mmCIF file of C-alpha atoms and ligand atoms in Angstrom:
data_model
loop_
_atom_site.group_PDB
_atom_site.id
_atom_site.type_symbol
_atom_site.label_atom_id
_atom_site.label_comp_id
_atom_site.label_asym_id
_atom_site.label_seq_id
_atom_site.Cartn_x
_atom_site.Cartn_y
_atom_site.Cartn_z
ATOM 1 C CA UNK G 1 77.862 -86.655 -61.129
ATOM 2 C CA UNK G 2 79.517 -87.008 -64.536
ATOM 3 C CA UNK G 3 78.371 -87.741 -68.091
ATOM 4 C CA UNK G 4 79.594 -91.288 -68.795
ATOM 5 C CA UNK G 5 77.962 -92.211 -72.101
ATOM 6 C CA UNK G 6 75.892 -90.628 -74.854
ATOM 7 C CA UNK G 7 73.759 -92.685 -77.225
ATOM 8 C CA UNK G 8 72.225 -91.251 -80.396
ATOM 9 C CA UNK G 9 69.125 -92.694 -82.059
ATOM 10 C CA UNK G 10 67.532 -91.914 -85.432
ATOM 11 C CA UNK G 11 63.812 -92.214 -86.124
ATOM 12 C CA UNK G 12 61.697 -91.214 -89.141
ATOM 13 C CA UNK G 13 58.521 -89.334 -88.185
ATOM 14 C CA UNK G 14 55.908 -89.585 -90.987
ATOM 15 C CA UNK G 15 53.885 -86.408 -91.540
ATOM 16 C CA UNK G 16 50.332 -86.637 -90.233
ATOM 17 C CA UNK G 17 48.012 -86.392 -93.213
ATOM 18 C CA UNK G 18 50.786 -87.423 -95.611
ATOM 19 C CA UNK G 19 52.099 -83.996 -96.620
ATOM 20 C CA UNK G 20 52.757 -80.584 -95.032
ATOM 21 C CA UNK G 21 53.125 -77.501 -97.242
ATOM 22 C CA UNK G 22 54.951 -74.235 -96.572
ATOM 23 C CA UNK G 23 55.457 -71.077 -98.638
ATOM 24 C CA UNK G 24 57.626 -71.263 -101.746
ATOM 25 C CA UNK G 25 56.334 -74.667 -102.810
ATOM 26 C CA UNK G 26 58.079 -76.500 -99.953
ATOM 27 C CA UNK G 27 56.604 -79.945 -99.175
ATOM 28 C CA UNK G 28 57.396 -82.362 -96.352
ATOM 29 C CA UNK G 29 56.462 -86.045 -96.146
ATOM 30 C CA UNK G 30 58.649 -87.267 -93.278
ATOM 31 C CA UNK G 31 60.857 -85.710 -90.606
ATOM 32 C CA UNK G 32 64.237 -87.199 -89.635
ATOM 33 C CA UNK G 33 64.482 -87.132 -85.822
ATOM 34 C CA UNK G 34 67.668 -87.348 -83.752
ATOM 35 C CA UNK G 35 67.196 -88.502 -80.150
ATOM 36 C CA UNK G 36 69.969 -88.269 -77.541
ATOM 37 C CA UNK G 37 70.250 -90.381 -74.395
ATOM 38 C CA UNK G 38 72.788 -89.025 -71.901
ATOM 39 C CA UNK G 39 73.800 -91.507 -69.167
ATOM 40 C CA UNK G 40 75.657 -90.519 -65.991
ATOM 41 C CA UNK G 41 78.123 -92.424 -63.831
ATOM 42 C CA UNK G 42 75.415 -92.472 -61.111
ATOM 43 C CA UNK G 43 72.903 -94.236 -63.348
ATOM 44 C CA UNK G 44 70.609 -91.259 -63.979
ATOM 45 C CA UNK G 45 69.801 -90.718 -67.639
ATOM 46 C CA UNK G 46 68.225 -87.932 -69.657
ATOM 47 C CA UNK G 47 66.595 -87.640 -73.066
ATOM 48 C CA UNK G 48 66.617 -84.884 -75.661
ATOM 49 C CA UNK G 49 65.573 -84.454 -79.265
ATOM 50 C CA UNK G 50 66.480 -82.367 -82.258
ATOM 51 C CA UNK G 51 64.326 -82.701 -85.358
ATOM 52 C CA UNK G 52 64.939 -80.079 -88.048
ATOM 53 C CA UNK G 53 61.951 -79.208 -90.218
ATOM 54 C CA UNK G 54 63.400 -80.895 -93.304
ATOM 55 C CA UNK G 55 66.382 -79.229 -94.924
ATOM 56 C CA UNK G 56 64.697 -76.099 -96.320
ATOM 57 C CA UNK G 57 63.322 -74.382 -93.197
ATOM 58 C CA UNK G 58 66.421 -72.878 -91.566
ATOM 59 C CA UNK G 59 70.118 -73.663 -92.070
ATOM 60 C CA UNK G 60 69.827 -77.060 -90.386
ATOM 61 C CA UNK G 61 69.292 -80.618 -91.614
ATOM 62 C CA UNK G 62 69.165 -83.994 -89.899
ATOM 63 C CA UNK G 63 72.431 -85.428 -91.241
ATOM 64 C CA UNK G 64 74.101 -82.201 -90.130
ATOM 65 C CA UNK G 65 72.531 -82.518 -86.677
ATOM 66 C CA UNK G 66 74.147 -85.920 -86.168
ATOM 67 C CA UNK G 67 77.466 -84.808 -87.704
ATOM 68 C CA UNK G 68 77.416 -81.849 -85.308
ATOM 69 C CA UNK G 69 76.698 -84.110 -82.347
ATOM 70 C CA UNK G 70 79.774 -86.163 -83.336
ATOM 71 C CA UNK G 71 81.811 -82.974 -82.816
ATOM 72 C CA UNK G 72 80.055 -82.008 -79.581
ATOM 73 C CA UNK G 73 79.427 -85.222 -77.640
ATOM 74 C CA UNK G 74 83.061 -86.190 -76.929
ATOM 75 C CA UNK G 75 83.630 -82.732 -75.412
ATOM 76 C CA UNK G 76 80.887 -83.347 -72.833
ATOM 77 C CA UNK G 77 82.025 -86.754 -71.533
ATOM 78 C CA UNK G 78 83.300 -86.492 -67.946
ATOM 79 C CA UNK G 79 81.524 -83.185 -67.188
ATOM 80 C CA UNK G 80 78.719 -82.587 -64.683
ATOM 81 C CA UNK G 81 75.415 -82.595 -66.660
ATOM 82 C CA UNK G 82 73.934 -80.046 -64.204
ATOM 83 C CA UNK G 83 76.454 -77.314 -65.138
ATOM 84 C CA UNK G 84 74.420 -76.075 -68.068
ATOM 85 C CA UNK G 85 76.153 -72.768 -68.747
ATOM 86 C CA UNK G 86 79.563 -74.464 -68.696
ATOM 87 C CA UNK G 87 78.336 -77.216 -71.019
ATOM 88 C CA UNK G 88 76.961 -74.568 -73.374
ATOM 89 C CA UNK G 89 80.372 -72.861 -73.485
ATOM 90 C CA UNK G 90 82.075 -76.211 -74.097
ATOM 91 C CA UNK G 91 79.771 -76.829 -77.048
ATOM 92 C CA UNK G 92 80.378 -73.308 -78.406
ATOM 93 C CA UNK G 93 84.111 -74.027 -78.251
ATOM 94 C CA UNK G 94 83.796 -77.449 -79.916
ATOM 95 C CA UNK G 95 81.611 -76.317 -82.837
ATOM 96 C CA UNK G 96 80.625 -72.879 -84.057
ATOM 97 C CA UNK G 97 76.912 -72.428 -84.727
ATOM 98 C CA UNK G 98 74.819 -75.537 -85.413
ATOM 99 C CA UNK G 99 72.385 -74.903 -82.582
ATOM 100 C CA UNK G 100 70.242 -77.826 -83.744
ATOM 101 C CA UNK G 101 73.120 -80.185 -82.865
ATOM 102 C CA UNK G 102 73.544 -78.668 -79.397
ATOM 103 C CA UNK G 103 69.819 -78.968 -78.699
ATOM 104 C CA UNK G 104 69.389 -82.723 -78.111
ATOM 105 C CA UNK G 105 72.409 -82.838 -75.771
ATOM 106 C CA UNK G 106 71.427 -79.689 -73.873
ATOM 107 C CA UNK G 107 67.847 -80.894 -73.340
ATOM 108 C CA UNK G 108 69.001 -84.340 -72.135
ATOM 109 C CA UNK G 109 71.253 -82.683 -69.536
ATOM 110 C CA UNK G 110 68.333 -80.561 -68.260
ATOM 111 C CA UNK G 111 66.231 -83.742 -68.000
ATOM 112 C CA UNK G 112 68.984 -85.192 -65.784
ATOM 113 C CA UNK G 113 69.397 -82.122 -63.572
ATOM 114 C CA UNK G 114 65.637 -81.830 -62.982
ATOM 115 C CA UNK G 115 65.468 -85.538 -62.142
ATOM 116 C CA UNK G 116 68.436 -85.151 -59.770
ATOM 117 C CA UNK G 117 66.570 -82.315 -58.035
ATOM 118 C CA UNK G 118 63.384 -84.419 -57.899
ATOM 119 C CA UNK G 119 61.467 -81.752 -59.816
ATOM 120 C CA UNK G 120 59.462 -81.552 -63.003
ATOM 121 C CA UNK G 121 61.491 -79.549 -65.523
ATOM 122 C CA UNK G 122 59.053 -76.600 -65.426
ATOM 123 C CA UNK G 123 59.547 -76.305 -61.659
ATOM 124 C CA UNK G 124 63.305 -76.628 -62.086
ATOM 125 C CA UNK G 125 63.556 -73.736 -64.581
ATOM 126 C CA UNK G 126 61.500 -71.077 -62.889
ATOM 127 C CA UNK G 127 58.299 -72.581 -61.545
ATOM 128 C CA UNK G 128 55.017 -73.863 -62.818
ATOM 129 C CA UNK G 129 52.344 -71.291 -63.686
ATOM 130 C CA UNK G 130 48.788 -72.275 -62.838
ATOM 131 C CA UNK G 131 46.417 -73.561 -65.478
ATOM 132 C CA UNK G 132 46.944 -75.350 -68.741
ATOM 133 C CA UNK G 133 49.106 -74.037 -71.573
ATOM 134 C CA UNK G 134 47.150 -72.953 -74.677
ATOM 135 C CA UNK G 135 48.109 -75.116 -77.644
ATOM 136 C CA UNK G 136 47.971 -73.677 -81.151
ATOM 137 C CA UNK G 137 46.739 -75.478 -84.222
ATOM 138 C CA UNK G 138 48.928 -75.689 -87.328
ATOM 139 C CA UNK G 139 47.004 -75.320 -90.582
ATOM 140 C CA UNK G 140 49.199 -76.101 -93.616
ATOM 141 C CA UNK G 141 48.743 -74.167 -96.871
ATOM 142 C CA UNK G 142 45.776 -75.409 -98.871
ATOM 143 C CA UNK G 143 42.714 -74.004 -100.618
ATOM 144 C CA UNK G 144 41.016 -71.283 -98.528
ATOM 145 C CA UNK G 145 37.948 -73.497 -98.081
ATOM 146 C CA UNK G 146 39.993 -76.488 -96.909
ATOM 147 C CA UNK G 147 41.910 -74.295 -94.449
ATOM 148 C CA UNK G 148 38.640 -72.866 -93.076
ATOM 149 C CA UNK G 149 37.401 -76.441 -92.536
ATOM 150 C CA UNK G 150 40.607 -77.349 -90.684
ATOM 151 C CA UNK G 151 40.222 -74.318 -88.414
ATOM 152 C CA UNK G 152 36.652 -75.432 -87.707
ATOM 153 C CA UNK G 153 37.845 -78.940 -86.830
ATOM 154 C CA UNK G 154 40.425 -77.564 -84.375
ATOM 155 C CA UNK G 155 37.797 -75.178 -82.951
ATOM 156 C CA UNK G 156 35.564 -78.182 -82.277
ATOM 157 C CA UNK G 157 38.420 -79.693 -80.255
ATOM 158 C CA UNK G 158 38.675 -76.553 -78.103
ATOM 159 C CA UNK G 159 41.631 -74.773 -79.733
ATOM 160 C CA UNK G 160 41.580 -70.978 -79.356
ATOM 161 C CA UNK G 161 44.755 -70.221 -81.323
ATOM 162 C CA UNK G 162 45.326 -71.025 -84.977
ATOM 163 C CA UNK G 163 48.507 -70.819 -87.036
ATOM 164 C CA UNK G 164 47.590 -70.563 -90.686
ATOM 165 C CA UNK G 165 50.295 -71.035 -93.289
ATOM 166 C CA UNK G 166 50.355 -68.516 -96.126
ATOM 167 C CA UNK G 167 52.938 -67.651 -98.773
ATOM 168 C CA UNK G 168 51.513 -68.716 -102.136
ATOM 169 C CA UNK G 169 53.890 -67.939 -104.986
ATOM 170 C CA UNK G 170 52.764 -65.433 -107.622
ATOM 171 C CA UNK G 171 52.063 -68.299 -110.058
ATOM 172 C CA UNK G 172 49.974 -70.116 -107.435
ATOM 173 C CA UNK G 173 47.712 -67.155 -106.746
ATOM 174 C CA UNK G 174 50.055 -64.745 -104.961
ATOM 175 C CA UNK G 175 48.777 -61.990 -102.632
ATOM 176 C CA UNK G 176 45.129 -62.532 -103.603
ATOM 177 C CA UNK G 177 45.187 -66.214 -102.613
ATOM 178 C CA UNK G 178 47.023 -65.459 -99.376
ATOM 179 C CA UNK G 179 44.512 -62.741 -98.461
ATOM 180 C CA UNK G 180 41.680 -65.152 -99.268
ATOM 181 C CA UNK G 181 43.210 -67.810 -97.006
ATOM 182 C CA UNK G 182 43.364 -65.344 -94.117
ATOM 183 C CA UNK G 183 39.803 -64.076 -94.677
ATOM 184 C CA UNK G 184 38.371 -67.612 -94.922
ATOM 185 C CA UNK G 185 40.188 -68.838 -91.812
ATOM 186 C CA UNK G 186 38.934 -65.839 -89.797
ATOM 187 C CA UNK G 187 35.407 -65.937 -91.248
ATOM 188 C CA UNK G 188 33.893 -67.915 -88.347
ATOM 189 C CA UNK G 189 36.077 -66.321 -85.651
ATOM 190 C CA UNK G 190 34.728 -66.863 -82.138
ATOM 191 C CA UNK G 191 35.314 -64.661 -79.053
ATOM 192 C CA UNK G 192 38.695 -65.404 -77.486
ATOM 193 C CA UNK G 193 40.218 -66.836 -80.662
ATOM 194 C CA UNK G 194 43.419 -65.491 -82.199
ATOM 195 C CA UNK G 195 45.222 -66.098 -85.460
ATOM 196 C CA UNK G 196 48.803 -66.082 -86.677
ATOM 197 C CA UNK G 197 49.263 -65.840 -90.460
ATOM 198 C CA UNK G 198 52.659 -67.494 -90.879
ATOM 199 C CA UNK G 199 54.528 -66.916 -94.157
ATOM 200 C CA UNK G 200 57.736 -68.672 -93.029
ATOM 201 C CA UNK G 201 59.780 -65.910 -94.640
ATOM 202 C CA UNK G 202 58.125 -66.433 -98.017
ATOM 203 C CA UNK G 203 56.929 -62.891 -98.818
ATOM 204 C CA UNK G 204 58.683 -59.906 -100.309
ATOM 205 C CA UNK G 205 57.618 -56.578 -98.750
ATOM 206 C CA UNK G 206 55.778 -55.821 -101.988
ATOM 207 C CA UNK G 207 53.839 -59.108 -101.780
ATOM 208 C CA UNK G 208 53.046 -58.580 -98.083
ATOM 209 C CA UNK G 209 51.800 -55.007 -98.634
ATOM 210 C CA UNK G 210 49.598 -56.063 -101.556
ATOM 211 C CA UNK G 211 48.176 -58.917 -99.468
ATOM 212 C CA UNK G 212 47.463 -56.645 -96.480
ATOM 213 C CA UNK G 213 45.750 -54.102 -98.753
ATOM 214 C CA UNK G 214 43.258 -56.837 -99.751
ATOM 215 C CA UNK G 215 42.212 -57.540 -96.137
ATOM 216 C CA UNK G 216 39.299 -55.735 -94.483
ATOM 217 C CA UNK G 217 40.246 -53.026 -91.988
ATOM 218 C CA UNK G 218 40.452 -54.101 -88.374
ATOM 219 C CA UNK G 219 41.023 -57.801 -89.048
ATOM 220 C CA UNK G 220 42.594 -59.167 -85.842
ATOM 221 C CA UNK G 221 45.555 -61.119 -87.186
ATOM 222 C CA UNK G 222 49.283 -61.244 -86.419
ATOM 223 C CA UNK G 223 51.689 -61.593 -89.342
ATOM 224 C CA UNK G 224 54.374 -64.175 -88.543
ATOM 225 C CA UNK G 225 57.774 -64.316 -90.259
ATOM 226 C CA UNK G 226 56.679 -62.363 -93.341
ATOM 227 C CA UNK G 227 60.138 -61.987 -94.921
ATOM 228 C CA UNK G 228 63.355 -63.971 -95.164
ATOM 229 C CA UNK G 229 65.840 -61.172 -94.427
ATOM 230 C CA UNK G 230 66.349 -58.419 -91.872
ATOM 231 C CA UNK G 231 66.352 -55.723 -94.590
ATOM 232 C CA UNK G 232 62.998 -56.807 -95.986
ATOM 233 C CA UNK G 233 61.509 -57.144 -92.495
ATOM 234 C CA UNK G 234 62.665 -53.650 -91.523
ATOM 235 C CA UNK G 235 61.201 -52.190 -94.706
ATOM 236 C CA UNK G 236 57.845 -53.933 -94.219
ATOM 237 C CA UNK G 237 57.669 -53.161 -90.494
ATOM 238 C CA UNK G 238 57.810 -49.418 -91.173
ATOM 239 C CA UNK G 239 54.758 -49.676 -93.467
ATOM 240 C CA UNK G 240 52.799 -52.497 -91.834
ATOM 241 C CA UNK G 241 49.565 -51.974 -89.908
ATOM 242 C CA UNK G 242 49.378 -55.395 -88.199
ATOM 243 C CA UNK G 243 51.578 -56.780 -85.401
ATOM 244 C CA UNK G 244 54.600 -58.835 -86.497
ATOM 245 C CA UNK G 245 55.941 -61.950 -84.789
ATOM 246 C CA UNK G 246 59.401 -63.107 -85.887
ATOM 247 C CA UNK G 247 60.443 -66.745 -86.029
ATOM 248 C CA UNK G 248 63.099 -68.077 -88.447
ATOM 249 C CA UNK G 249 65.161 -64.868 -88.341
ATOM 250 C CA UNK G 250 65.593 -65.114 -84.560
ATOM 251 C CA UNK G 251 67.866 -68.008 -83.657
ATOM 252 C CA UNK G 252 70.641 -66.681 -81.405
ATOM 253 C CA UNK G 253 70.483 -64.319 -78.447
ATOM 254 C CA UNK G 254 72.193 -61.747 -80.678
ATOM 255 C CA UNK G 255 69.411 -62.109 -83.275
ATOM 256 C CA UNK G 256 66.789 -61.418 -80.624
ATOM 257 C CA UNK G 257 68.657 -58.403 -79.288
ATOM 258 C CA UNK G 258 68.964 -57.070 -82.846
ATOM 259 C CA UNK G 259 65.212 -57.460 -83.411
ATOM 260 C CA UNK G 260 64.473 -55.632 -80.160
ATOM 261 C CA UNK G 261 67.010 -52.873 -80.726
ATOM 262 C CA UNK G 262 65.497 -52.120 -84.160
ATOM 263 C CA UNK G 263 61.895 -52.588 -82.882
ATOM 264 C CA UNK G 264 61.206 -55.121 -85.637
ATOM 265 C CA UNK G 265 58.577 -57.255 -83.893
ATOM 266 C CA UNK G 266 55.884 -57.525 -81.228
ATOM 267 C CA UNK G 267 56.472 -61.190 -80.518
ATOM 268 C CA UNK G 268 58.873 -64.028 -81.178
ATOM 269 C CA UNK G 269 58.624 -67.728 -81.925
ATOM 270 C CA UNK G 270 61.112 -69.576 -79.713
ATOM 271 C CA UNK G 271 61.764 -73.128 -80.873
ATOM 272 C CA UNK G 272 63.883 -75.527 -78.873
ATOM 273 C CA UNK G 273 65.992 -76.903 -81.720
ATOM 274 C CA UNK G 274 66.147 -73.544 -83.540
ATOM 275 C CA UNK G 275 67.410 -71.681 -80.454
ATOM 276 C CA UNK G 276 69.619 -74.643 -79.380
ATOM 277 C CA UNK G 277 68.043 -76.265 -76.298
ATOM 278 C CA UNK G 278 66.697 -75.310 -72.886
ATOM 279 C CA UNK G 279 69.706 -73.147 -71.953
ATOM 280 C CA UNK G 280 69.239 -70.619 -74.792
ATOM 281 C CA UNK G 281 65.434 -70.831 -74.468
ATOM 282 C CA UNK G 282 65.756 -69.639 -70.850
ATOM 283 C CA UNK G 283 68.165 -66.873 -71.846
ATOM 284 C CA UNK G 284 65.997 -65.723 -74.732
ATOM 285 C CA UNK G 285 62.716 -65.775 -72.824
ATOM 286 C CA UNK G 286 64.289 -63.488 -70.211
ATOM 287 C CA UNK G 287 65.411 -61.102 -72.971
ATOM 288 C CA UNK G 288 62.017 -61.291 -74.731
ATOM 289 C CA UNK G 289 60.085 -60.777 -71.488
ATOM 290 C CA UNK G 290 62.270 -57.806 -70.585
ATOM 291 C CA UNK G 291 61.340 -56.222 -73.924
ATOM 292 C CA UNK G 292 57.623 -57.001 -73.537
ATOM 293 C CA UNK G 293 57.506 -59.402 -76.482
ATOM 294 C CA UNK G 294 54.876 -62.140 -76.523
ATOM 295 C CA UNK G 295 56.310 -65.615 -76.970
ATOM 296 C CA UNK G 296 55.177 -68.575 -78.989
ATOM 297 C CA UNK G 297 56.977 -71.571 -77.409
ATOM 298 C CA UNK G 298 57.487 -74.297 -79.969
ATOM 299 C CA UNK G 299 59.913 -76.581 -81.729
ATOM 300 C CA UNK G 300 60.429 -76.901 -85.455
ATOM 301 C CA UNK G 301 58.739 -80.318 -85.270
ATOM 302 C CA UNK G 302 59.379 -83.497 -83.282
ATOM 303 C CA UNK G 303 58.100 -86.397 -81.236
ATOM 304 C CA UNK G 304 56.743 -86.605 -77.684
ATOM 305 C CA UNK G 305 60.235 -85.731 -76.393
ATOM 306 C CA UNK G 306 60.240 -82.433 -78.310
ATOM 307 C CA UNK G 307 56.711 -81.654 -77.103
ATOM 308 C CA UNK G 308 57.606 -82.450 -73.475
ATOM 309 C CA UNK G 309 60.448 -79.924 -73.677
ATOM 310 C CA UNK G 310 58.142 -77.311 -75.216
ATOM 311 C CA UNK G 311 55.433 -77.857 -72.620
ATOM 312 C CA UNK G 312 57.751 -77.525 -69.595
ATOM 313 C CA UNK G 313 59.274 -74.325 -70.990
ATOM 314 C CA UNK G 314 55.828 -72.899 -71.811
ATOM 315 C CA UNK G 315 54.419 -73.900 -68.402
ATOM 316 C CA UNK G 316 57.133 -71.830 -66.702
ATOM 317 C CA UNK G 317 56.975 -68.823 -69.084
ATOM 318 C CA UNK G 318 55.241 -65.682 -67.709
ATOM 319 C CA UNK G 319 51.589 -66.284 -68.573
ATOM 320 C CA UNK G 320 50.781 -62.749 -69.711
ATOM 321 C CA UNK G 321 53.511 -63.020 -72.380
ATOM 322 C CA UNK G 322 52.906 -66.640 -73.404
ATOM 323 C CA UNK G 323 51.076 -66.647 -76.725
ATOM 324 C CA UNK G 324 50.938 -70.422 -77.117
ATOM 325 C CA UNK G 325 52.736 -73.763 -77.302
ATOM 326 C CA UNK G 326 52.818 -76.085 -80.308
ATOM 327 C CA UNK G 327 51.875 -79.761 -79.946
ATOM 328 C CA UNK G 328 54.411 -81.343 -82.287
ATOM 329 C CA UNK G 329 52.801 -84.746 -81.659
ATOM 330 C CA UNK G 330 49.887 -83.720 -83.867
ATOM 331 C CA UNK G 331 52.244 -83.109 -86.819
ATOM 332 C CA UNK G 332 53.508 -86.700 -87.103
ATOM 333 C CA UNK G 333 52.185 -90.228 -86.734
ATOM 334 C CA UNK G 334 55.187 -91.937 -85.079
ATOM 335 C CA UNK G 335 54.979 -92.644 -81.342
ATOM 336 C CA UNK G 336 58.507 -92.491 -79.934
ATOM 337 C CA UNK G 337 57.805 -92.083 -76.217
ATOM 338 C CA UNK G 338 55.030 -92.019 -73.630
ATOM 339 C CA UNK G 339 54.308 -88.515 -72.340
ATOM 340 C CA UNK G 340 51.251 -88.029 -70.176
ATOM 341 C CA UNK G 341 49.985 -84.612 -71.244
ATOM 342 C CA UNK G 342 46.832 -84.892 -73.336
ATOM 343 C CA UNK G 343 45.409 -81.803 -75.033
ATOM 344 C CA UNK G 344 42.026 -81.019 -73.472
ATOM 345 C CA UNK G 345 39.929 -78.018 -74.485
ATOM 346 C CA UNK G 346 42.847 -76.613 -76.460
ATOM 347 C CA UNK G 347 45.356 -76.787 -73.600
ATOM 348 C CA UNK G 348 47.909 -79.136 -72.015
ATOM 349 C CA UNK G 349 49.534 -79.281 -68.583
ATOM 350 C CA UNK G 350 53.102 -80.386 -67.865
ATOM 351 C CA UNK G 351 53.127 -83.580 -65.763
ATOM 352 C CA UNK G 352 54.610 -83.587 -62.259
ATOM 353 C CA UNK G 353 56.992 -86.514 -62.791
ATOM 354 C CA UNK G 354 60.668 -85.532 -62.367
ATOM 355 C CA UNK G 355 62.501 -84.187 -65.419
ATOM 356 C CA UNK G 356 60.706 -84.140 -68.765
ATOM 357 C CA UNK G 357 58.448 -86.987 -67.689
ATOM 358 C CA UNK G 358 58.973 -88.995 -70.875
ATOM 359 C CA UNK G 359 59.381 -92.775 -71.196
ATOM 360 C CA UNK G 360 60.946 -93.556 -74.577
ATOM 361 C CA UNK G 361 59.739 -96.579 -76.520
ATOM 362 C CA UNK G 362 63.010 -98.485 -77.022
ATOM 363 C CA UNK G 363 61.459 -100.668 -79.711
ATOM 364 C CA UNK G 364 60.565 -97.602 -81.788
ATOM 365 C CA UNK G 365 64.065 -96.159 -81.291
ATOM 366 C CA UNK G 366 65.900 -99.328 -82.351
ATOM 367 C CA UNK G 367 69.668 -99.606 -81.905
ATOM 368 C CA UNK G 368 71.732 -96.433 -81.400
ATOM 369 C CA UNK G 369 73.348 -95.062 -84.564
ATOM 370 C CA UNK G 370 76.252 -93.603 -82.568
ATOM 371 C CA UNK G 371 77.691 -94.059 -79.082
ATOM 372 C CA UNK G 372 80.172 -91.786 -77.272
ATOM 373 C CA UNK G 373 81.866 -92.815 -74.000
HETATM 374 MG MG1 LIG R 401 56.584 -69.895 -87.652
#
């Protein structure tokens, strides 16, 4: 089997609720999605997605994703889509870095190889764990009262895990406002619930320490991505009383090994387009599991195709180390594909159809913006 043709599609995904806010005054109104369709000489095809979280989240942006794919796609034509490690090396040779560009192509090839094996992707990459995967809510920065209400709404839908965005600038309220957001969101905490306070790298160690000093003792919260740099994270870690989960800082396998070697975190957020596709997600979950890190399996954002990839990886991740998966579908209003995995009681289960189990909506995708053959 050989890769015969690669089609690239572009779709705008409007933000659910109109706007999403992160630390540092960052606002998002729409996400620019890149969808790859890889077609083989035997007629099998696979789908993959890479949707950066705007252009101010990590060093990735949508125009760069498609420019990167233009460098990568020609190198893959004529190769067996099931030889994932070889394809990964080919992409490393064709373009340094730019894991977001590799992602859509890598995922589409895994969709093909799972379909060729007649297996759902989760069974193809290690085996399905029993039960549904816990899905986490995503509560954008807002007033403490509004965030508490959003947690309550997700609780009513059965969610046990909540990701609350913090990181108010000093002029917006600083450490006091961030501490208030955390306290309000945890005020009605129910048994079995857990909370990530995600700063998306927006805090200095000084800010983080002042914020933590304003929280009551024994508050059960994990601090996610407090600082933007390794130096700041190391400094905070040595003086921090709550567990730390790293996200943006950990992109490559080398990043993860560095975090483990310096004991900088208790968990890691693995995101398909941030790490670069299914191939590096598998490598990094083995490394993380070997170090006893809990894993939050996510993507930066994305459509049903991104969520399908997340859910299959999460479904096959060791359950005792799986913190949660993120339902990217809830973050946007566009419907790009059918994917039969509803969230029920705060959890979702990967379907048993071969591959990712997605059926793209060709009308929503429109004409390809690039074709490689
Ligand atoms: Mg995060």
